[in-house]
Amino acid sequence: MRLLESTPARKFPYRKKTMELANLTLAEQAALLRQGQCSSREIVDAHLARIERLDGKLHAYVEVYAAEARQLADGADRARSSGLPLGPLHGLPICLKDLCDIDGRIGTVGSKMWANRRAGVTSATVERLLAAGMIPLGKTHMVEFAFGAWGTNPLMGAPWNPWDSACQRVPGGSSSGTAVAVAAGLAPAGIGSDTGGSVRIPSAFNGLVGLKVTYGRISLHGTGLLSWTLDSIGPLARSVEDCAQLLRALAGPDARDPATLAQPALDLPEKFAANGLRGMRIALPEIAQLPSFMHVAALDAWTRSARLLEKLGADIVPVRLPEWYFSLARTAGTIIASEAYALHRDHIEDMAQPIGDAVRGRVLGARDMAPGEYAETLRVMAERRRSFGEWFGRFDAILLPTLAVPAPPLAGIDEASPVPAYFTRPQNYLGLTALAMPAGMHEGLPLSIQIIGKPFAERTVLEIGKAYQDETGFNKLRPDLKGFGA
């Protein structure tokens, strides 16, 4: 982690202790700013202090923009003193997965090979966050080229899941550093990407809310790509409200990314209605369709969540998913590997380049595809999307676990295991949206459910998630950081 130094903090009267500021959601920090209870500089300093104290072990950040963040915070405070209206995210900090390029800054895309690579453009994501007045705290670690679900990175180091200080457990990938940073209060929210679950999986392992948006909802301009067919940018945060607010800032057409030009307008109210879920039809797949490697705690959290959503007014409908549904995880992997090979072929095949063995092996797996296999895979995907759209038409959402297991120890993890992305890849393949929600704990480790919606139905999954969040309060759970030096 590179930490860029800055000038001492400017004094500003406030009532919240530094450690408390770092534990708040974006919405809670914004409320304090509006009420004059603290300054943007104090919020930024609270997170920077926690980064300096804890990130030596947590290893969430590749680089910390301490000086720049403090300068932007001081500017936000001056703007606020003008009395003119500011946006809801103005003066609030955020962390960025290290595939969101910033012109002139180091962008590794998780690869040691690119440890000194300087970006030549600024990603649309960063542009829109800066336009909203947000303050980047720095870039976070990730799985190399965003191709891995456990969160490993043997050459640059894996972030440490903050829910267990005694045993290093998987952080989830590929947005590993972002999830660890947000869970540990090194940032109030962060940006990840999701090609087969890379927002939802680390959110689930770290007790966060993570939104996988529909492909084409948020521009990928200036983003390090893994799969141009399946990639999406998405927020990881401590509440549904924070994910919604970040979506408002990021969504919209961008002529530099033609996939965004056909999207419908984002229909997202400023506040979600508090009238329950009456009228919502939520499909609940048969338990018999779930894999044999399901942990009993993950299974119990899923079934309890279904009962709770029914109590909140939803119509829970037992269903059988199409027989091919879960096999889509493997098919999605074929598309990802093929496109990753096209993007990274030159350096993947150069054995002198410092690239992790597991990622290199996954990408090289596409080298032996038969002629026409990739095109046929895309043809079948279009047919599956049409067919599933008809099946899904009877429902508003589907409820599934996000993960089959709580976070296992990092040591000895099987890189070829289908476990982490089993429940998440099908949504990317089918062009759906999905929301990972904290769903309780098992022996001190977070559990998670997944609310799956139709294409561009982000409002629906967020409304269901908000009702669930308000009833459970699981998003308010925080890891004990004493073992990391807090």
Short mmCIF file of C-alpha atoms in Angstrom, two decimals:
data_model
loop_
_atom_site.label_atom_id
_atom_site.label_comp_id
_atom_site.label_asym_id
_atom_site.label_seq_id
_atom_site.Cartn_x
_atom_site.Cartn_y
_atom_site.Cartn_z
CA MET A 1 0.00 0.00 0.00
CA ARG A 2 1.35 3.41 -0.99
CA LEU A 3 0.21 6.18 1.37
CA LEU A 4 0.54 9.71 0.05
CA GLU A 5 1.09 12.21 2.84
CA SER A 6 -0.73 15.51 3.34
CA THR A 7 -0.98 18.54 5.57
CA PRO A 8 -2.45 18.36 9.11
CA ALA A 9 -6.24 18.37 9.45
CA ARG A 10 -8.03 21.70 9.68
CA LYS A 11 -9.88 22.01 13.01
CA PHE A 12 -13.66 21.95 12.87
CA PRO A 13 -16.03 21.57 15.84
CA TYR A 14 -17.96 18.29 15.79
CA ARG A 15 -19.69 15.91 18.19
CA LYS A 16 -18.90 12.51 16.64
CA LYS A 17 -15.74 10.71 17.59
CA THR A 18 -13.38 9.79 14.79
CA MET A 19 -13.96 6.06 15.16
CA GLU A 20 -17.74 6.56 15.07
CA LEU A 21 -17.53 8.52 11.82
CA ALA A 22 -15.73 5.62 10.17
CA ASN A 23 -18.53 3.24 11.18
CA LEU A 24 -21.36 5.16 9.53
CA THR A 25 -23.15 4.65 6.23
CA LEU A 26 -22.98 7.27 3.49
CA ALA A 27 -26.52 8.35 4.34
CA GLU A 28 -25.62 8.79 8.00
CA GLN A 29 -22.49 10.78 7.16
CA ALA A 30 -24.49 12.96 4.77
CA ALA A 31 -27.03 13.69 7.50
CA LEU A 32 -24.25 14.85 9.84
CA LEU A 33 -22.91 17.15 7.13
CA ARG A 34 -26.34 18.68 6.53
CA GLN A 35 -26.82 19.23 10.27
CA GLY A 36 -23.40 20.83 10.68
CA GLN A 37 -22.34 18.07 13.08
CA CYS A 38 -19.07 17.40 11.27
CA SER A 39 -17.10 18.33 8.17
CA SER A 40 -16.07 16.40 5.10
CA ARG A 41 -12.46 16.79 6.23
CA GLU A 42 -13.25 15.07 9.52
CA ILE A 43 -14.99 12.20 7.78
CA VAL A 44 -12.07 11.74 5.39
CA ASP A 45 -9.54 11.99 8.21
CA ALA A 46 -11.46 9.37 10.21
CA HIS A 47 -11.19 6.87 7.36
CA LEU A 48 -7.57 7.75 6.59
CA ALA A 49 -6.66 7.26 10.24
CA ARG A 50 -8.27 3.84 10.22
CA ILE A 51 -6.49 2.93 6.97
CA GLU A 52 -3.13 3.92 8.45
CA ARG A 53 -3.81 1.92 11.61
CA LEU A 54 -5.35 -1.25 10.16
CA ASP A 55 -4.49 -1.69 6.49
CA GLY A 56 -1.04 -3.06 7.17
CA LYS A 57 -2.76 -6.34 7.97
CA LEU A 58 -6.05 -5.96 6.10
CA HIS A 59 -4.22 -5.17 2.84
CA ALA A 60 -7.29 -3.63 1.20
CA TYR A 61 -5.61 -0.73 -0.61
CA VAL A 62 -3.10 -0.71 -3.45
CA GLU A 63 -2.64 3.04 -3.08
CA VAL A 64 -4.16 5.61 -0.75
CA TYR A 65 -4.81 9.16 -2.03
CA ALA A 66 -4.37 10.84 1.37
CA ALA A 67 -3.23 14.27 0.17
CA GLU A 68 -5.74 14.45 -2.68
CA ALA A 69 -8.61 13.28 -0.48
CA ARG A 70 -7.91 15.94 2.13
CA GLN A 71 -7.71 18.65 -0.51
CA LEU A 72 -11.02 17.57 -2.01
CA ALA A 73 -12.59 17.42 1.45
CA ASP A 74 -11.46 20.96 2.25
CA GLY A 75 -12.94 22.09 -1.06
CA ALA A 76 -16.22 20.35 -0.26
CA ASP A 77 -16.39 22.11 3.09
CA ARG A 78 -15.83 25.48 1.43
CA ALA A 79 -18.55 24.71 -1.10
CA ARG A 80 -20.93 23.76 1.72
CA SER A 81 -20.24 27.05 3.50
CA SER A 82 -21.56 28.92 0.46
CA GLY A 83 -25.11 27.96 1.38
CA LEU A 84 -25.89 26.78 -2.14
CA PRO A 85 -27.56 23.36 -2.58
CA LEU A 86 -25.23 20.40 -3.02
CA GLY A 87 -25.89 16.83 -4.07
CA PRO A 88 -26.48 14.04 -1.56
CA LEU A 89 -23.05 12.49 -2.10
CA HIS A 90 -21.10 15.74 -2.08
CA GLY A 91 -18.10 15.65 0.25
CA LEU A 92 -18.37 11.92 1.04
CA PRO A 93 -15.50 9.45 0.56
CA ILE A 94 -15.42 6.25 -1.48
CA CYS A 95 -12.88 3.61 -2.51
CA LEU A 96 -12.34 2.33 -6.04
CA LYS A 97 -11.55 -1.14 -7.35
CA ASP A 98 -8.25 -0.91 -9.19
CA LEU A 99 -9.78 -1.36 -12.63
CA CYS A 100 -11.47 2.05 -12.65
CA ASP A 101 -8.80 4.07 -14.41
CA ILE A 102 -7.81 7.61 -13.47
CA ASP A 103 -5.79 9.49 -16.08
CA GLY A 104 -2.13 9.63 -15.09
CA ARG A 105 -2.53 7.35 -12.07
CA ILE A 106 -1.31 3.81 -11.51
CA GLY A 107 -3.89 1.21 -12.50
CA THR A 108 -2.85 -2.41 -11.94
CA VAL A 109 -6.10 -4.28 -12.72
CA GLY A 110 -4.83 -6.61 -10.00
CA SER A 111 -1.69 -7.65 -11.88
CA LYS A 112 1.89 -7.28 -10.67
CA MET A 113 2.78 -7.08 -14.35
CA TRP A 114 1.09 -3.66 -14.38
CA ALA A 115 2.44 -2.39 -11.05
CA ASN A 116 3.74 0.72 -12.83
CA ARG A 117 1.08 1.04 -15.55
CA ARG A 118 -0.28 4.60 -15.80
CA ALA A 119 -3.78 5.06 -17.16
CA GLY A 120 -4.36 7.26 -20.19
CA VAL A 121 -8.07 7.92 -19.53
CA THR A 122 -10.42 8.41 -16.62
CA SER A 123 -13.21 5.88 -16.31
CA ALA A 124 -16.82 7.00 -16.63
CA THR A 125 -17.38 5.68 -13.10
CA VAL A 126 -14.75 7.96 -11.60
CA GLU A 127 -15.94 10.89 -13.71
CA ARG A 128 -19.47 10.56 -12.40
CA LEU A 129 -18.42 10.08 -8.79
CA LEU A 130 -16.25 13.20 -8.97
CA ALA A 131 -19.10 15.09 -10.64
CA ALA A 132 -21.31 14.10 -7.70
CA GLY A 133 -18.71 15.60 -5.35
CA MET A 134 -17.37 12.32 -3.99
CA ILE A 135 -13.83 11.95 -2.66
CA PRO A 136 -11.76 8.92 -3.77
CA LEU A 137 -9.73 7.56 -0.86
CA GLY A 138 -7.68 5.33 -3.12
CA LYS A 139 -7.54 2.18 -5.20
CA THR A 140 -8.27 -1.25 -3.74
CA HIS A 141 -6.77 -4.67 -4.37
CA MET A 142 -8.55 -7.19 -6.57
CA VAL A 143 -8.13 -10.61 -8.15
CA GLU A 144 -5.82 -10.42 -11.15
CA PHE A 145 -7.73 -9.24 -14.25
CA ALA A 146 -10.92 -9.63 -12.11
CA PHE A 147 -10.92 -13.37 -12.88
CA GLY A 148 -11.52 -15.23 -9.61
CA ALA A 149 -14.25 -15.57 -6.99
CA TRP A 150 -12.40 -16.54 -3.80
CA GLY A 151 -10.42 -13.27 -3.71
CA THR A 152 -6.92 -14.72 -4.00
CA ASN A 153 -3.96 -12.90 -5.53
CA PRO A 154 -0.66 -14.72 -4.93
CA LEU A 155 1.58 -12.03 -6.43
CA MET A 156 0.00 -8.85 -5.03
CA GLY A 157 -1.49 -10.38 -1.91
CA ALA A 158 -5.04 -11.19 -0.86
CA PRO A 159 -6.92 -8.78 1.43
CA TRP A 160 -7.78 -10.17 4.88
CA ASN A 161 -11.46 -10.75 5.62
CA PRO A 162 -12.03 -8.57 8.73
CA TRP A 163 -14.54 -10.94 10.35
CA ASP A 164 -11.73 -13.18 11.68
CA SER A 165 -8.45 -11.66 12.85
CA ALA A 166 -7.01 -14.99 13.97
CA CYS A 167 -7.43 -16.90 10.70
CA GLN A 168 -7.12 -15.39 7.25
CA ARG A 169 -10.35 -16.27 5.45
CA VAL A 170 -11.27 -15.65 1.85
CA PRO A 171 -12.44 -12.07 1.19
CA GLY A 172 -14.35 -13.03 -1.96
CA GLY A 173 -13.53 -11.82 -5.42
CA SER A 174 -12.85 -10.29 -7.57
CA SER A 175 -13.69 -7.02 -5.73
CA SER A 176 -11.83 -8.25 -2.66
CA GLY A 177 -10.15 -5.05 -1.47
CA THR A 178 -13.27 -2.94 -1.87
CA ALA A 179 -15.31 -5.35 0.26
CA VAL A 180 -12.68 -5.55 3.00
CA ALA A 181 -12.26 -1.76 3.03
CA VAL A 182 -15.98 -1.12 3.43
CA ALA A 183 -16.56 -3.91 5.98
CA ALA A 184 -13.66 -2.66 8.14
CA GLY A 185 -14.59 1.03 7.89
CA LEU A 186 -11.60 1.95 5.71
CA ALA A 187 -14.26 3.53 3.46
CA PRO A 188 -18.02 3.98 3.88
CA ALA A 189 -18.74 2.49 0.44
CA GLY A 190 -16.88 1.34 -2.62
CA ILE A 191 -16.99 0.43 -6.26
CA GLY A 192 -16.57 -3.07 -7.62
CA SER A 193 -17.29 -4.91 -10.83
CA ASP A 194 -19.39 -8.00 -11.43
CA THR A 195 -18.83 -10.42 -14.34
CA GLY A 196 -19.91 -13.60 -12.58
CA GLY A 197 -20.52 -12.42 -9.03
CA SER A 198 -17.58 -10.16 -8.23
CA VAL A 199 -19.70 -7.56 -6.41
CA ARG A 200 -22.05 -10.01 -4.72
CA ILE A 201 -19.56 -12.68 -3.61
CA PRO A 202 -17.23 -10.35 -1.64
CA SER A 203 -20.26 -8.48 -0.31
CA ALA A 204 -21.63 -11.78 1.00
CA PHE A 205 -18.37 -12.94 2.59
CA ASN A 206 -17.96 -9.53 4.29
CA GLY A 207 -21.52 -8.80 5.45
CA LEU A 208 -22.28 -6.02 2.96
CA VAL A 209 -25.02 -4.98 0.57
CA GLY A 210 -23.84 -5.42 -3.02
CA LEU A 211 -25.73 -4.49 -6.18
CA LYS A 212 -25.14 -6.20 -9.52
CA VAL A 213 -26.73 -3.87 -12.05
CA THR A 214 -28.01 -4.92 -15.44
CA TYR A 215 -25.37 -4.99 -18.17
CA GLY A 216 -25.55 -1.63 -19.94
CA ARG A 217 -26.88 0.31 -16.94
CA ILE A 218 -23.48 1.84 -16.01
CA SER A 219 -20.82 2.78 -18.56
CA LEU A 220 -17.69 0.65 -18.80
CA HIS A 221 -15.66 3.38 -20.51
CA GLY A 222 -12.18 3.47 -18.99
CA THR A 223 -12.74 0.24 -17.04
CA GLY A 224 -10.32 -2.68 -17.16
CA LEU A 225 -12.37 -5.37 -18.90
CA LEU A 226 -12.56 -9.09 -18.25
CA SER A 227 -15.57 -9.86 -20.48
CA TRP A 228 -17.12 -7.21 -22.71
CA THR A 229 -20.31 -9.29 -22.85
CA LEU A 230 -20.88 -9.79 -19.11
CA ASP A 231 -18.98 -7.06 -17.18
CA SER A 232 -20.84 -4.55 -15.01
CA ILE A 233 -19.87 -1.92 -12.45
CA GLY A 234 -21.64 -1.92 -9.10
CA PRO A 235 -21.57 -0.52 -5.54
CA LEU A 236 -20.69 -2.31 -2.30
CA ALA A 237 -22.04 -0.54 0.78
CA ARG A 238 -23.45 -0.86 4.27
CA SER A 239 -27.06 -0.20 3.34
CA VAL A 240 -29.57 -0.47 0.53
CA GLU A 241 -29.99 3.32 0.61
CA ASP A 242 -26.27 3.82 -0.08
CA CYS A 243 -26.34 1.42 -3.03
CA ALA A 244 -29.37 3.24 -4.42
CA GLN A 245 -27.72 6.63 -4.07
CA LEU A 246 -24.58 5.45 -5.83
CA LEU A 247 -26.66 3.92 -8.60
CA ARG A 248 -28.36 7.27 -9.16
CA ALA A 249 -24.96 8.89 -9.59
CA LEU A 250 -23.54 6.22 -11.91
CA ALA A 251 -26.39 5.09 -14.15
CA GLY A 252 -27.15 6.62 -17.51
CA PRO A 253 -26.24 6.64 -21.18
CA ASP A 254 -22.66 7.25 -22.29
CA ALA A 255 -21.85 7.60 -25.99
CA ARG A 256 -18.42 6.04 -25.31
CA ASP A 257 -20.15 2.79 -24.29
CA PRO A 258 -22.85 1.94 -26.85
CA ALA A 259 -24.28 -0.76 -24.57
CA THR A 260 -25.65 2.01 -22.31
CA LEU A 261 -27.58 3.84 -25.01
CA ALA A 262 -30.64 1.59 -25.12
CA GLN A 263 -31.29 1.42 -21.36
CA PRO A 264 -34.64 2.58 -19.96
CA ALA A 265 -34.65 5.54 -17.60
CA LEU A 266 -33.72 4.72 -14.01
CA ASP A 267 -36.98 4.72 -12.06
CA LEU A 268 -35.73 5.10 -8.53
CA PRO A 269 -37.54 7.22 -5.91
CA GLU A 270 -35.58 9.30 -3.45
CA LYS A 271 -37.15 7.30 -0.61
CA PHE A 272 -38.50 3.78 -0.77
CA ALA A 273 -42.09 3.29 0.36
CA ALA A 274 -42.52 1.82 3.84
CA ASN A 275 -45.68 -0.14 3.04
CA GLY A 276 -44.17 -3.62 2.98
CA LEU A 277 -44.08 -5.99 0.05
CA ARG A 278 -47.76 -6.60 -0.53
CA GLY A 279 -48.38 -7.67 -4.10
CA MET A 280 -44.79 -8.79 -4.73
CA ARG A 281 -44.47 -12.33 -6.11
CA ILE A 282 -41.13 -13.87 -5.19
CA ALA A 283 -40.10 -17.24 -6.59
CA LEU A 284 -38.53 -19.67 -4.12
CA PRO A 285 -36.70 -22.53 -5.90
CA GLU A 286 -37.00 -26.09 -4.60
CA ILE A 287 -34.43 -27.07 -2.00
CA ALA A 288 -33.79 -30.21 -4.01
CA GLN A 289 -32.31 -28.07 -6.79
CA LEU A 290 -29.62 -26.63 -4.52
CA PRO A 291 -26.15 -28.19 -4.58
CA SER A 292 -24.94 -30.90 -2.22
CA PHE A 293 -22.18 -28.60 -0.91
CA MET A 294 -24.70 -26.24 0.74
CA HIS A 295 -23.73 -25.39 4.31
CA VAL A 296 -26.66 -25.90 6.67
CA ALA A 297 -26.29 -22.35 8.04
CA ALA A 298 -26.51 -20.82 4.55
CA LEU A 299 -29.55 -22.97 3.83
CA ASP A 300 -31.25 -21.96 7.08
CA ALA A 301 -30.59 -18.25 6.44
CA TRP A 302 -32.22 -18.57 3.01
CA THR A 303 -35.35 -20.34 4.29
CA ARG A 304 -35.69 -17.94 7.23
CA SER A 305 -35.45 -15.02 4.82
CA ALA A 306 -38.25 -16.45 2.69
CA ARG A 307 -40.49 -16.70 5.75
CA LEU A 308 -39.63 -13.13 6.71
CA LEU A 309 -40.42 -11.75 3.25
CA GLU A 310 -43.75 -13.58 3.41
CA LYS A 311 -44.43 -11.96 6.79
CA LEU A 312 -43.71 -8.57 5.16
CA GLY A 313 -46.48 -9.20 2.63
CA ALA A 314 -44.74 -10.88 -0.29
CA ASP A 315 -46.31 -13.84 -2.01
CA ILE A 316 -43.63 -16.56 -1.78
CA VAL A 317 -44.18 -19.01 -4.63
CA PRO A 318 -42.42 -22.41 -4.57
CA VAL A 319 -41.01 -23.10 -8.04
CA ARG A 320 -38.70 -25.36 -9.95
CA LEU A 321 -36.08 -23.48 -11.94
CA PRO A 322 -35.38 -24.61 -15.51
CA GLU A 323 -33.24 -27.75 -15.35
CA TRP A 324 -30.34 -25.98 -17.04
CA TYR A 325 -30.31 -22.97 -14.69
CA PHE A 326 -27.34 -23.83 -12.48
CA SER A 327 -25.34 -25.30 -15.36
CA LEU A 328 -25.15 -21.73 -16.66
CA ALA A 329 -22.33 -21.05 -14.18
CA ARG A 330 -20.03 -23.22 -16.27
CA THR A 331 -21.29 -21.77 -19.58
CA ALA A 332 -20.76 -18.23 -18.33
CA GLY A 333 -17.22 -19.26 -17.44
CA THR A 334 -16.65 -20.31 -21.04
CA ILE A 335 -17.66 -16.85 -22.30
CA ILE A 336 -15.55 -15.10 -19.66
CA ALA A 337 -12.44 -17.17 -20.40
CA SER A 338 -12.81 -16.76 -24.16
CA GLU A 339 -13.12 -12.98 -23.99
CA ALA A 340 -10.38 -12.71 -21.36
CA TYR A 341 -8.09 -14.66 -23.67
CA ALA A 342 -8.87 -12.28 -26.54
CA LEU A 343 -8.11 -9.28 -24.30
CA HIS A 344 -5.00 -10.62 -22.54
CA ARG A 345 -3.56 -13.19 -24.94
CA ASP A 346 -0.19 -11.54 -25.55
CA HIS A 347 0.89 -11.33 -21.93
CA ILE A 348 -0.93 -14.47 -20.75
CA GLU A 349 1.10 -16.54 -23.24
CA ASP A 350 4.33 -14.78 -22.25
CA MET A 351 5.52 -17.01 -19.42
CA ALA A 352 8.09 -14.42 -18.39
CA GLN A 353 5.30 -12.09 -17.24
CA PRO A 354 4.49 -12.20 -13.48
CA ILE A 355 0.93 -13.56 -13.65
CA GLY A 356 -0.65 -15.87 -11.09
CA ASP A 357 -0.83 -19.54 -12.07
CA ALA A 358 -4.56 -19.94 -11.37
CA VAL A 359 -5.62 -16.90 -13.41
CA ARG A 360 -3.23 -17.79 -16.22
CA GLY A 361 -4.65 -21.30 -16.30
CA ARG A 362 -8.27 -20.09 -16.40
CA VAL A 363 -7.57 -17.77 -19.31
CA LEU A 364 -5.48 -20.28 -21.23
CA GLY A 365 -8.35 -22.74 -20.94
CA ALA A 366 -10.04 -20.83 -23.77
CA ARG A 367 -7.11 -21.39 -26.13
CA ASP A 368 -8.35 -24.87 -27.02
CA MET A 369 -11.93 -23.94 -27.86
CA ALA A 370 -13.15 -25.52 -31.09
CA PRO A 371 -13.75 -23.25 -34.10
CA GLY A 372 -17.21 -21.75 -33.82
CA GLU A 373 -17.65 -22.78 -30.16
CA TYR A 374 -17.64 -19.19 -28.88
CA ALA A 375 -20.18 -18.04 -31.47
CA GLU A 376 -22.41 -21.03 -30.68
CA THR A 377 -22.18 -20.23 -26.96
CA LEU A 378 -23.43 -16.69 -27.61
CA ARG A 379 -26.26 -18.01 -29.79
CA VAL A 380 -27.40 -20.37 -27.05
CA MET A 381 -27.14 -17.55 -24.49
CA ALA A 382 -29.54 -15.40 -26.52
CA GLU A 383 -32.02 -18.29 -26.65
CA ARG A 384 -31.68 -18.98 -22.94
CA ARG A 385 -32.31 -15.31 -22.16
CA ARG A 386 -35.49 -15.34 -24.25
CA SER A 387 -36.70 -18.57 -22.68
CA PHE A 388 -35.93 -17.50 -19.12
CA GLY A 389 -37.59 -14.14 -19.69
CA GLU A 390 -40.82 -15.99 -20.42
CA TRP A 391 -40.41 -18.17 -17.32
CA PHE A 392 -39.62 -15.14 -15.12
CA GLY A 393 -42.64 -13.19 -16.35
CA ARG A 394 -44.89 -14.57 -13.60
CA PHE A 395 -42.73 -13.18 -10.79
CA ASP A 396 -41.20 -9.94 -9.53
CA ALA A 397 -38.06 -11.54 -8.10
CA ILE A 398 -36.30 -14.80 -7.23
CA LEU A 399 -34.81 -15.55 -3.83
CA LEU A 400 -31.62 -17.62 -3.66
CA PRO A 401 -28.57 -17.78 -1.40
CA THR A 402 -25.66 -15.65 -2.55
CA LEU A 403 -23.15 -18.23 -1.35
CA ALA A 404 -23.35 -21.87 -0.35
CA VAL A 405 -20.85 -21.49 2.52
CA PRO A 406 -19.52 -18.95 5.04
CA ALA A 407 -16.00 -17.71 4.32
CA PRO A 408 -13.52 -20.63 4.51
CA PRO A 409 -9.84 -20.25 5.42
CA LEU A 410 -7.71 -18.89 2.58
CA ALA A 411 -4.96 -21.48 3.02
CA GLY A 412 -5.43 -24.48 0.79
CA ILE A 413 -8.38 -23.06 -1.11
CA ASP A 414 -9.28 -24.92 -4.31
CA GLU A 415 -9.00 -22.40 -7.13
CA ALA A 416 -10.95 -24.69 -9.47
CA SER A 417 -13.89 -25.10 -7.10
CA PRO A 418 -17.35 -24.20 -8.46
CA VAL A 419 -18.55 -23.21 -4.98
CA PRO A 420 -18.13 -19.39 -4.84
CA ALA A 421 -19.78 -18.45 -8.16
CA TYR A 422 -22.36 -21.25 -8.31
CA PHE A 423 -25.28 -18.99 -7.34
CA THR A 424 -24.07 -15.79 -9.01
CA ARG A 425 -22.85 -16.50 -12.55
CA PRO A 426 -26.30 -17.45 -13.96
CA GLN A 427 -27.57 -13.88 -13.43
CA ASN A 428 -24.77 -12.40 -15.53
CA TYR A 429 -25.38 -14.98 -18.24
CA LEU A 430 -29.13 -14.22 -18.30
CA GLY A 431 -28.70 -10.42 -18.21
CA LEU A 432 -30.46 -10.00 -14.86
CA THR A 433 -29.96 -7.67 -11.92
CA ALA A 434 -29.35 -8.94 -8.37
CA LEU A 435 -28.81 -7.68 -4.84
CA ALA A 436 -26.74 -9.44 -2.17
CA MET A 437 -28.08 -8.81 1.34
CA PRO A 438 -26.58 -9.67 4.76
CA ALA A 439 -28.67 -12.48 6.26
CA GLY A 440 -27.26 -13.11 9.72
CA MET A 441 -24.19 -14.84 11.09
CA HIS A 442 -22.78 -18.30 11.65
CA GLU A 443 -20.01 -18.66 14.21
CA GLY A 444 -18.99 -15.05 13.69
CA LEU A 445 -19.06 -15.14 9.88
CA PRO A 446 -21.61 -13.39 7.64
CA LEU A 447 -24.32 -15.17 5.66
CA SER A 448 -26.09 -13.70 2.64
CA ILE A 449 -29.17 -13.99 0.47
CA GLN A 450 -29.59 -12.86 -3.12
CA ILE A 451 -32.63 -11.05 -4.49
CA ILE A 452 -32.72 -11.50 -8.27
CA GLY A 453 -34.67 -9.22 -10.59
CA LYS A 454 -35.47 -8.87 -14.26
CA PRO A 455 -33.28 -6.81 -16.62
CA PHE A 456 -33.20 -3.15 -15.51
CA ALA A 457 -35.41 -3.94 -12.47
CA GLU A 458 -32.93 -2.46 -10.00
CA ARG A 459 -35.77 -0.63 -8.26
CA THR A 460 -37.59 -3.88 -7.50
CA VAL A 461 -34.62 -5.65 -5.92
CA LEU A 462 -33.71 -2.53 -3.93
CA GLU A 463 -37.29 -2.18 -2.63
CA ILE A 464 -37.33 -5.80 -1.49
CA GLY A 465 -33.87 -5.43 0.02
CA LYS A 466 -34.87 -2.27 1.88
CA ALA A 467 -37.89 -3.96 3.45
CA TYR A 468 -35.73 -6.93 4.47
CA GLN A 469 -33.00 -4.65 5.82
CA ASP A 470 -35.42 -2.59 7.90
CA GLU A 471 -36.88 -5.72 9.47
CA THR A 472 -33.59 -7.49 10.24
CA GLY A 473 -30.93 -4.84 10.78
CA PHE A 474 -28.26 -7.32 9.68
CA ASN A 475 -26.53 -4.56 7.70
CA LYS A 476 -25.67 -2.85 11.00
CA LEU A 477 -23.44 -5.69 12.18
CA ARG A 478 -19.75 -4.77 12.25
CA PRO A 479 -16.62 -6.92 12.66
CA ASP A 480 -14.54 -6.70 15.83
CA LEU A 481 -11.34 -5.03 14.65
CA LYS A 482 -9.36 -5.23 17.89
CA GLY A 483 -7.26 -8.07 16.52
CA PHE A 484 -6.16 -5.82 13.65
CA GLY A 485 -4.97 -3.02 15.94
CA ALA A 486 -8.14 -0.93 16.33
#
